[in-house]
CSV table of C-alpha atoms in Angstrom, one decimal:
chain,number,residue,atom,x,y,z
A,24,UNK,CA,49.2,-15.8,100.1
A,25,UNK,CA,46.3,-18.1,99.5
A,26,UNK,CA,44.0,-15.5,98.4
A,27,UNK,CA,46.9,-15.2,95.3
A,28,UNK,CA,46.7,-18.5,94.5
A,29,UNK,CA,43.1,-17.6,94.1
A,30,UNK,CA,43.3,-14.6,91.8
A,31,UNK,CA,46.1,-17.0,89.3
A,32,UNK,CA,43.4,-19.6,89.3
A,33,UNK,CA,40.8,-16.9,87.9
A,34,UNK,CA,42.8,-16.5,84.4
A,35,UNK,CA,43.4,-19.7,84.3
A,36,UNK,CA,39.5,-20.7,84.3
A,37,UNK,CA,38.6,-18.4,82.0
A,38,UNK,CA,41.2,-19.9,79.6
A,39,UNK,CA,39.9,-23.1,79.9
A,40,UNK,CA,36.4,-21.9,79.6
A,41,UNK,CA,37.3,-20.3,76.2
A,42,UNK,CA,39.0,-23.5,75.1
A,43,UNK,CA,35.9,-25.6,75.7
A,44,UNK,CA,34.0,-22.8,73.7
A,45,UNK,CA,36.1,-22.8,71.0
A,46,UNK,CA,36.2,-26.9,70.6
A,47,UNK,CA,32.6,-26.7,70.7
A,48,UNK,CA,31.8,-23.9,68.5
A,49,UNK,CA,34.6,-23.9,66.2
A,50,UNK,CA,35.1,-27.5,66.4
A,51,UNK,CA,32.0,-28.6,66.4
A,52,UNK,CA,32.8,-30.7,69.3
A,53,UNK,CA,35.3,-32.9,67.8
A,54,UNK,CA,38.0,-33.5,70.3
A,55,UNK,CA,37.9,-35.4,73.3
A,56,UNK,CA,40.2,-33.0,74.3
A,57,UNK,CA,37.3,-31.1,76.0
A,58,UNK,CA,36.4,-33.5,78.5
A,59,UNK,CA,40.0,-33.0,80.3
A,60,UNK,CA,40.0,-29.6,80.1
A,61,UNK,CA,36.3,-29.1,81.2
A,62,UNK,CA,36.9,-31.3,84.2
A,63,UNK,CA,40.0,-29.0,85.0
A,64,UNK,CA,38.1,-25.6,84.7
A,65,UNK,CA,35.1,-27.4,86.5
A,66,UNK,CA,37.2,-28.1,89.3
A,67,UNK,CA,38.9,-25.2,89.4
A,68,UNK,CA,35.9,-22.8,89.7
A,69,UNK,CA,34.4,-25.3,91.9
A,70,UNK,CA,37.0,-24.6,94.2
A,71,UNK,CA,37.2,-21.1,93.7
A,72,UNK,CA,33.1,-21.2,94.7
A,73,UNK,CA,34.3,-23.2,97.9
A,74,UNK,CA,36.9,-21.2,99.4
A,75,UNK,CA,38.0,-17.9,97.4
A,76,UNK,CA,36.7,-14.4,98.6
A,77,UNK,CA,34.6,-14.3,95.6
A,78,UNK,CA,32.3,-16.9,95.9
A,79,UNK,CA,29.4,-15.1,95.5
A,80,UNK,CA,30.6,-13.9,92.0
A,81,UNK,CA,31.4,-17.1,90.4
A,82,UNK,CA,28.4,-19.3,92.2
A,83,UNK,CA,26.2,-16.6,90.7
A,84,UNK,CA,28.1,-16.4,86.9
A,85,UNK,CA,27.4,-20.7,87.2
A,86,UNK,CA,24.2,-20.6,88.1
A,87,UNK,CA,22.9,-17.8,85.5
A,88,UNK,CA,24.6,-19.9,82.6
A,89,UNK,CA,22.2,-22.8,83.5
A,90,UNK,CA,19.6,-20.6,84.2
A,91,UNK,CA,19.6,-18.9,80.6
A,92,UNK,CA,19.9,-22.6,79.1
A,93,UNK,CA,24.1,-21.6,77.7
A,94,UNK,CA,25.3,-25.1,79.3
A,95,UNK,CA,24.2,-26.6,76.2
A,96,UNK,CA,26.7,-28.9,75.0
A,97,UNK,CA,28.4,-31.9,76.6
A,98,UNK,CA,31.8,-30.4,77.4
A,99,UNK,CA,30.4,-27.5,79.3
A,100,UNK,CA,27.6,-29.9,80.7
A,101,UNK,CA,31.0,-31.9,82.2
A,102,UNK,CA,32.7,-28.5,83.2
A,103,UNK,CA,29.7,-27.9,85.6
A,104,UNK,CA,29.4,-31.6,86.7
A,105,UNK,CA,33.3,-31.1,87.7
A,106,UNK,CA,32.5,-27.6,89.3
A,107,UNK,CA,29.6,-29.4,91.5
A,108,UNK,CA,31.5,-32.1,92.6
A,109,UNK,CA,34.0,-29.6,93.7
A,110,UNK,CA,31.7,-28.0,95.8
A,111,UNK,CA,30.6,-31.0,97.7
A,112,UNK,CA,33.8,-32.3,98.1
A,113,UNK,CA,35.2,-28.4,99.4
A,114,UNK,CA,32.1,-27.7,100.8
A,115,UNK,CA,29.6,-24.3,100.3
A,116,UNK,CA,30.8,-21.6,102.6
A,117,UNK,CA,28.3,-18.9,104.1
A,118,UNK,CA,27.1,-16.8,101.0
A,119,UNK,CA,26.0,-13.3,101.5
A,120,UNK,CA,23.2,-12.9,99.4
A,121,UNK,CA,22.9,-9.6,98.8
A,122,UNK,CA,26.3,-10.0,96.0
A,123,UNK,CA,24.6,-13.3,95.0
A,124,UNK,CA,21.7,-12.6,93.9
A,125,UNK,CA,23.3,-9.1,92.5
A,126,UNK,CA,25.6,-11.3,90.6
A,127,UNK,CA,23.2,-13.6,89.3
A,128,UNK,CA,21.2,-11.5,88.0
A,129,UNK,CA,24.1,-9.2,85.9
A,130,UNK,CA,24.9,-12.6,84.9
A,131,UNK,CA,22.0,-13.6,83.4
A,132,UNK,CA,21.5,-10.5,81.9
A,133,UNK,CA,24.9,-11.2,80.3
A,134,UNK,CA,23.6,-14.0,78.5
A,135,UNK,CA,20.5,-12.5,77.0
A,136,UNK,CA,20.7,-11.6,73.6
A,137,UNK,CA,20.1,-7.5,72.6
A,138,UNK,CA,20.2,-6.4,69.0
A,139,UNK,CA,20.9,-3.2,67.9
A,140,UNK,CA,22.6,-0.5,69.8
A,141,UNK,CA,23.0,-2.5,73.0
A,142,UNK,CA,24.6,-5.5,71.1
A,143,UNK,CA,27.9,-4.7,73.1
A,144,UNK,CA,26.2,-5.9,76.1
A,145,UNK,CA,25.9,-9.2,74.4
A,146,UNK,CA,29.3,-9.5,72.7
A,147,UNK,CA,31.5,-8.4,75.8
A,148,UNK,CA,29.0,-9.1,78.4
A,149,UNK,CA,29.3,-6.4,80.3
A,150,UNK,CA,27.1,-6.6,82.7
A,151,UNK,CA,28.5,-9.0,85.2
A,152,UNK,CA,31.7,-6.8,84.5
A,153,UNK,CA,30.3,-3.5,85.3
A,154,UNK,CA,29.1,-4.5,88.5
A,155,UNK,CA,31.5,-6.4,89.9
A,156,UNK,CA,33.9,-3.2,89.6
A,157,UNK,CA,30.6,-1.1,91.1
A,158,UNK,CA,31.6,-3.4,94.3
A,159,UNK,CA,35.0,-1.5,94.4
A,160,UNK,CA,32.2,1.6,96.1
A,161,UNK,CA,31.8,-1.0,98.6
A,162,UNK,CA,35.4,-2.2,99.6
A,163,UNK,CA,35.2,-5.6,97.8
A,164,UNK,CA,38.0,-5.4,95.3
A,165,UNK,CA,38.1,-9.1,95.2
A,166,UNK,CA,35.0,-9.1,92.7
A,167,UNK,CA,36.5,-6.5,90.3
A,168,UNK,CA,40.0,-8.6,90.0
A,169,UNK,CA,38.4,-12.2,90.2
A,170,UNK,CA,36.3,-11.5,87.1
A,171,UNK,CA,38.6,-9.1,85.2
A,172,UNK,CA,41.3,-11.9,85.6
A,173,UNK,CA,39.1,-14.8,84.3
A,174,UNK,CA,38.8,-12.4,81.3
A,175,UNK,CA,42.2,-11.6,80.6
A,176,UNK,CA,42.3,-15.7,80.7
A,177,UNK,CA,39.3,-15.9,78.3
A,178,UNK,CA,40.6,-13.6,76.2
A,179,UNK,CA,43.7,-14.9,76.0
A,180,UNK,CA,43.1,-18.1,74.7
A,181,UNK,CA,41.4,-15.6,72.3
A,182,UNK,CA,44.5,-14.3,71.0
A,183,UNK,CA,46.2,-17.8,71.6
A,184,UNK,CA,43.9,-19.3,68.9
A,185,UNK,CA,44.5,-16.5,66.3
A,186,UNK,CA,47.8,-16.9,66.1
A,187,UNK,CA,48.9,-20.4,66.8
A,188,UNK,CA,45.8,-22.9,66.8
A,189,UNK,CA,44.1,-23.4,63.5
């Protein structure tokens, strides 16, 4: 049952994620609004590090975004804060890391940016995406729906914003 709870909290991050994004970019920062909702998605994928199945897949994803220098704006700089302080307060479970470093490195390819015909890469970031559903050949489904959830999340506030947020 808890490994559901899990899986709803995936969409749910990537919502907030997309918020903070779009308060940023859009935005240009101006709501204090993002601090609340950083601090939620921070502590939500700092939990989701801590105890889901799928720690390997997010702890990697985090990792990368500081890595390729994307945490580069005060609300996301809080969302990771919040997702650190999770961690310690949950605690970091055994990592295998084969899937971490796998995931960490799709990730930070992810945030590179290509020109040209492999632009896709870039815009839907792929990567990450690609091989967490290669895992399915493994018998770890839980990396295929953790980060195809946080998507349908991150694309929904997407949609949400279209239509109802100007």
């Amino acid at each position: 049952m808890l490994q559901y709870v899990q899986y709803a909290l995936s969409p749910v991050a990537g919502f907030l994620v997309k918020w903070v994004d779009w308060i940023e970019d859009d935005k240009k920062g101006k709501s204090a609004l993002k601090f609340p909702i950083a601090i939620a998605y921070g502590l939500i994928i700092g939990y989701l590090i801590s105890r889901a199945s799928f720690t390997e897949l997010f702890l990697g994803a985090m990792i990368a975004q500081v890595f390729a220098r994307k945490i580069d704006n005060i609300g996301h700089v809080t969302g990771i804060i919040a997702s650190v302080a999770a961690i310690i307060y949950f605690g970091l479970p055994v990592i295998a890391l084969n899937y971490f470093f796998f995931f960490l490195i799709l990730a930070f390819l992810d945030e590179q940016d290509y020109i040209g015909k492999y632009r896709a890469f870039t815009e839907y970031r792929l990567f990450l995406k690609i091989g967490a559903v290669l895992t399915v050949l493994t018998g770890r489904w839980d990396y295929a729906i953790a980060i195809l959830l946080f998507d349908v999340g991150y694309l929904l506030f997407t949609e949400v914003q279209k239509r109802f947020i100007k």
